[in-house]
Amino acid sequence: KEGIYGVLFIDELTNYYDVSQLNALLSIFQEMEVGFTIRLSKNIKVVSALNPPRYNSVSKELPDSLRGRISVYEVDPPTILEWAEYMNKRYGDEWEKLTLAYLKVYPQDFAPDEKDHDPMTVTALTCPRKWTDLALLLYRYRHVSQEIKEEIVKANLSKDVATKFIALYRTNIDIARALEEISINPEAFNK
């Protein structure tokens, strides 16, 4: 019906597995049709999101047949500073700030390319979303044993990043003071 307004959101656009799925996507973008029976109103906006293959091993390159029918806007992951601002605005003091101290020292661990991930291991993929999860979980379970906290870290970060983070987490430091010093001088962390 022409009086229908809305948005059709298609997530993980490049995670299709066969030609029939690609043909269905082409039908939506080119003909505004879903299957053979549903024709979308011209007032429906089709919006999609995807991760490029460098961030997601099951993603494929965006095929030319789709690229020619859509507008593509690339959005970079947040910076560590943007992430910290988001965390403070959304969660106030209810997140583990040691995650930020770690990321100021190891910024390369914030959003590494998945191609650097060892496909033979079954560990979490380190990404901004997982840093958020970890910061919230460590705060929520701040009163549990160190052993359980370390398991939370291992469940949320890739093995190599988790190992480095746990080494930091085992140290007994005044986090508020350390964060203040590190924010002024990141090299102070090496002390």
Tab-separated table of C-alpha atoms in Angstrom:
chain	number	residue	atom	x	y	z
A	1	LYS	CA	0.000	0.000	0.000
A	2	GLU	CA	1.311	3.424	-0.930
A	3	GLY	CA	0.281	4.898	2.438
A	4	ILE	CA	2.741	2.704	4.315
A	5	TYR	CA	5.909	4.402	5.523
A	6	GLY	CA	8.797	2.722	7.245
A	7	VAL	CA	12.276	1.298	7.115
A	8	LEU	CA	13.311	-2.196	6.119
A	9	PHE	CA	16.636	-2.844	7.849
A	10	ILE	CA	18.814	-5.654	6.506
A	11	ASP	CA	21.693	-6.469	8.840
A	12	GLU	CA	24.877	-8.344	7.882
A	13	LEU	CA	24.296	-7.651	4.195
A	14	THR	CA	27.381	-9.503	2.988
A	15	ASN	CA	26.819	-12.630	5.055
A	16	TYR	CA	24.814	-14.389	2.358
A	17	TYR	CA	25.728	-17.996	1.603
A	18	ASP	CA	24.426	-18.749	-1.855
A	19	VAL	CA	23.172	-17.258	-5.113
A	20	SER	CA	19.493	-17.478	-4.112
A	21	GLN	CA	20.111	-15.220	-1.118
A	22	LEU	CA	22.027	-12.755	-3.283
A	23	ASN	CA	19.166	-12.793	-5.814
A	24	ALA	CA	16.663	-12.050	-3.021
A	25	LEU	CA	18.758	-9.054	-1.926
A	26	LEU	CA	18.970	-7.815	-5.512
A	27	SER	CA	15.187	-8.080	-5.807
A	28	ILE	CA	14.730	-5.954	-2.697
A	29	PHE	CA	17.206	-3.265	-3.754
A	30	GLN	CA	16.344	-3.171	-7.467
A	31	GLU	CA	12.640	-4.015	-7.633
A	32	MET	CA	11.514	-3.270	-4.050
A	33	GLU	CA	10.081	-6.786	-3.938
A	34	VAL	CA	10.381	-9.437	-1.247
A	35	GLY	CA	9.831	-12.816	-2.832
A	36	PHE	CA	7.142	-12.987	-5.507
A	37	THR	CA	4.236	-11.695	-3.466
A	38	ILE	CA	5.324	-8.623	-1.488
A	39	ARG	CA	5.925	-5.318	-3.226
A	40	LEU	CA	7.283	-2.621	-0.932
A	41	SER	CA	5.761	0.840	-0.912
A	42	LYS	CA	7.851	3.588	-2.451
A	43	ASN	CA	7.677	5.156	1.014
A	44	ILE	CA	9.714	2.312	2.507
A	45	LYS	CA	13.413	3.061	2.860
A	46	VAL	CA	15.732	0.065	2.672
A	47	VAL	CA	18.774	0.439	4.904
A	48	SER	CA	21.464	-2.134	5.453
A	49	ALA	CA	24.596	-2.647	7.515
A	50	LEU	CA	27.577	-4.877	6.935
A	51	ASN	CA	31.032	-5.579	8.226
A	52	PRO	CA	33.841	-5.710	5.696
A	53	PRO	CA	35.683	-9.032	5.490
A	54	ARG	CA	38.637	-7.593	7.428
A	55	TYR	CA	36.368	-7.450	10.507
A	56	ASN	CA	34.250	-10.549	9.975
A	57	SER	CA	35.468	-13.849	8.551
A	58	VAL	CA	32.033	-14.874	7.222
A	59	SER	CA	31.534	-11.611	5.318
A	60	LYS	CA	32.100	-11.518	1.604
A	61	GLU	CA	33.122	-8.533	-0.484
A	62	LEU	CA	30.141	-6.448	-1.559
A	63	PRO	CA	29.413	-7.760	-5.077
A	64	ASP	CA	29.280	-5.311	-7.988
A	65	SER	CA	25.668	-6.311	-8.643
A	66	LEU	CA	24.715	-4.860	-5.222
A	67	ARG	CA	27.271	-2.037	-5.192
A	68	GLY	CA	25.703	-0.605	-8.366
A	69	ARG	CA	22.275	-0.371	-6.734
A	70	ILE	CA	23.064	1.145	-3.342
A	71	SER	CA	24.897	4.053	-1.740
A	72	VAL	CA	27.726	2.930	0.534
A	73	TYR	CA	28.789	4.922	3.591
A	74	GLU	CA	31.834	3.652	5.441
A	75	VAL	CA	31.779	4.175	9.195
A	76	ASP	CA	34.983	3.756	11.147
A	77	PRO	CA	34.982	2.086	14.552
A	78	PRO	CA	35.005	4.585	17.417
A	79	THR	CA	38.313	5.847	18.710
A	80	ILE	CA	39.290	4.896	22.238
A	81	LEU	CA	38.470	8.433	23.371
A	82	GLU	CA	35.029	8.282	21.718
A	83	TRP	CA	34.430	4.906	23.347
A	84	ALA	CA	35.439	6.236	26.773
A	85	GLU	CA	33.151	9.257	26.350
A	86	TYR	CA	30.282	6.941	25.391
A	87	MET	CA	30.946	4.694	28.387
A	88	ASN	CA	31.017	7.637	30.800
A	89	LYS	CA	27.889	9.189	29.328
A	90	ARG	CA	25.927	5.917	29.203
A	91	TYR	CA	27.189	4.152	32.341
A	92	GLY	CA	28.722	6.854	34.533
A	93	ASP	CA	31.066	5.213	37.024
A	94	GLU	CA	29.496	1.762	36.637
A	95	TRP	CA	32.136	0.246	34.385
A	96	GLU	CA	35.670	-1.012	34.972
A	97	LYS	CA	37.993	1.886	34.134
A	98	LEU	CA	41.054	-0.364	34.017
A	99	THR	CA	39.872	-1.328	30.514
A	100	LEU	CA	40.497	2.272	29.454
A	101	ALA	CA	43.941	2.332	31.072
A	102	TYR	CA	44.836	-0.842	29.168
A	103	LEU	CA	43.572	0.577	25.869
A	104	LYS	CA	45.534	3.795	26.281
A	105	VAL	CA	48.691	1.697	26.468
A	106	TYR	CA	47.693	-0.887	23.821
A	107	PRO	CA	45.449	1.034	21.382
A	108	GLN	CA	46.089	-1.584	18.683
A	109	ASP	CA	44.029	-4.052	20.757
A	110	PHE	CA	40.850	-1.969	20.587
A	111	ALA	CA	39.642	-2.977	17.120
A	112	PRO	CA	42.158	-5.299	15.459
A	113	ASP	CA	41.412	-6.750	12.038
A	114	GLU	CA	39.926	-10.225	12.229
A	115	LYS	CA	42.485	-11.392	9.705
A	116	ASP	CA	44.970	-11.204	12.607
A	117	HIS	CA	42.776	-13.629	14.587
A	118	ASP	CA	43.951	-17.237	14.638
A	119	PRO	CA	41.111	-19.245	13.005
A	120	MET	CA	42.301	-22.410	14.763
A	121	THR	CA	41.411	-21.008	18.190
A	122	VAL	CA	37.973	-20.712	19.669
A	123	THR	CA	38.276	-17.417	21.497
A	124	ALA	CA	36.314	-14.205	21.498
A	125	LEU	CA	37.013	-11.671	18.790
A	126	THR	CA	38.361	-8.514	20.388
A	127	CYS	CA	36.372	-5.488	19.209
A	128	PRO	CA	34.848	-2.311	20.710
A	129	ARG	CA	31.606	-4.150	21.544
A	130	LYS	CA	33.541	-6.783	23.521
A	131	TRP	CA	35.468	-4.065	25.412
A	132	THR	CA	32.105	-2.601	26.428
A	133	ASP	CA	30.869	-6.014	27.550
A	134	LEU	CA	34.058	-6.641	29.499
A	135	ALA	CA	34.054	-3.244	31.230
A	136	LEU	CA	30.435	-3.733	32.322
A	137	LEU	CA	30.876	-7.340	33.441
A	138	LEU	CA	34.019	-6.635	35.450
A	139	TYR	CA	32.220	-3.815	37.223
A	140	ARG	CA	29.095	-5.895	37.837
A	141	TYR	CA	31.129	-8.800	39.226
A	142	ARG	CA	33.767	-6.703	40.981
A	143	HIS	CA	33.204	-8.592	44.251
A	144	VAL	CA	33.801	-12.111	42.887
A	145	SER	CA	37.101	-13.956	43.089
A	146	GLN	CA	40.058	-13.008	40.916
A	147	GLU	CA	39.773	-16.406	39.230
A	148	ILE	CA	36.224	-15.712	38.062
A	149	LYS	CA	37.184	-12.222	36.869
A	150	GLU	CA	39.977	-13.738	34.789
A	151	GLU	CA	37.522	-16.171	33.223
A	152	ILE	CA	35.296	-13.225	32.322
A	153	VAL	CA	38.292	-11.597	30.614
A	154	LYS	CA	39.111	-14.799	28.705
A	155	ALA	CA	35.475	-15.123	27.592
A	156	ASN	CA	35.427	-11.619	26.122
A	157	LEU	CA	38.849	-11.054	24.568
A	158	SER	CA	41.032	-12.981	22.151
A	159	LYS	CA	43.637	-15.149	23.850
A	160	ASP	CA	46.631	-12.865	23.256
A	161	VAL	CA	44.793	-9.721	24.390
A	162	ALA	CA	43.253	-11.510	27.386
A	163	THR	CA	46.703	-12.667	28.527
A	164	LYS	CA	48.040	-9.097	28.486
A	165	PHE	CA	44.934	-7.679	30.156
A	166	ILE	CA	44.994	-10.297	32.933
A	167	ALA	CA	48.619	-9.448	33.676
A	168	LEU	CA	47.562	-5.832	34.219
A	169	TYR	CA	44.430	-6.831	36.127
A	170	ARG	CA	46.479	-8.869	38.615
A	171	THR	CA	48.452	-5.834	39.697
A	172	ASN	CA	47.224	-3.928	42.711
A	173	ILE	CA	47.141	-0.303	41.666
A	174	ASP	CA	45.060	2.704	42.619
A	175	ILE	CA	43.050	2.799	39.399
A	176	ALA	CA	41.699	6.336	39.809
A	177	ARG	CA	45.160	7.764	40.427
A	178	ALA	CA	46.724	5.669	37.670
A	179	LEU	CA	44.077	6.713	35.133
A	180	GLU	CA	44.606	10.352	35.982
A	181	GLU	CA	48.364	10.027	35.547
A	182	ILE	CA	48.024	8.003	32.332
A	183	SER	CA	45.558	10.498	30.847
A	184	ILE	CA	48.196	13.198	31.285
A	185	ASN	CA	51.157	11.057	30.269
A	186	PRO	CA	50.465	7.627	28.684
A	187	GLU	CA	54.141	6.695	29.009
A	188	ALA	CA	53.682	6.753	32.797
A	189	PHE	CA	52.056	3.334	32.450
A	190	ASN	CA	55.451	1.798	31.719
A	191	LYS	CA	56.540	2.667	35.271
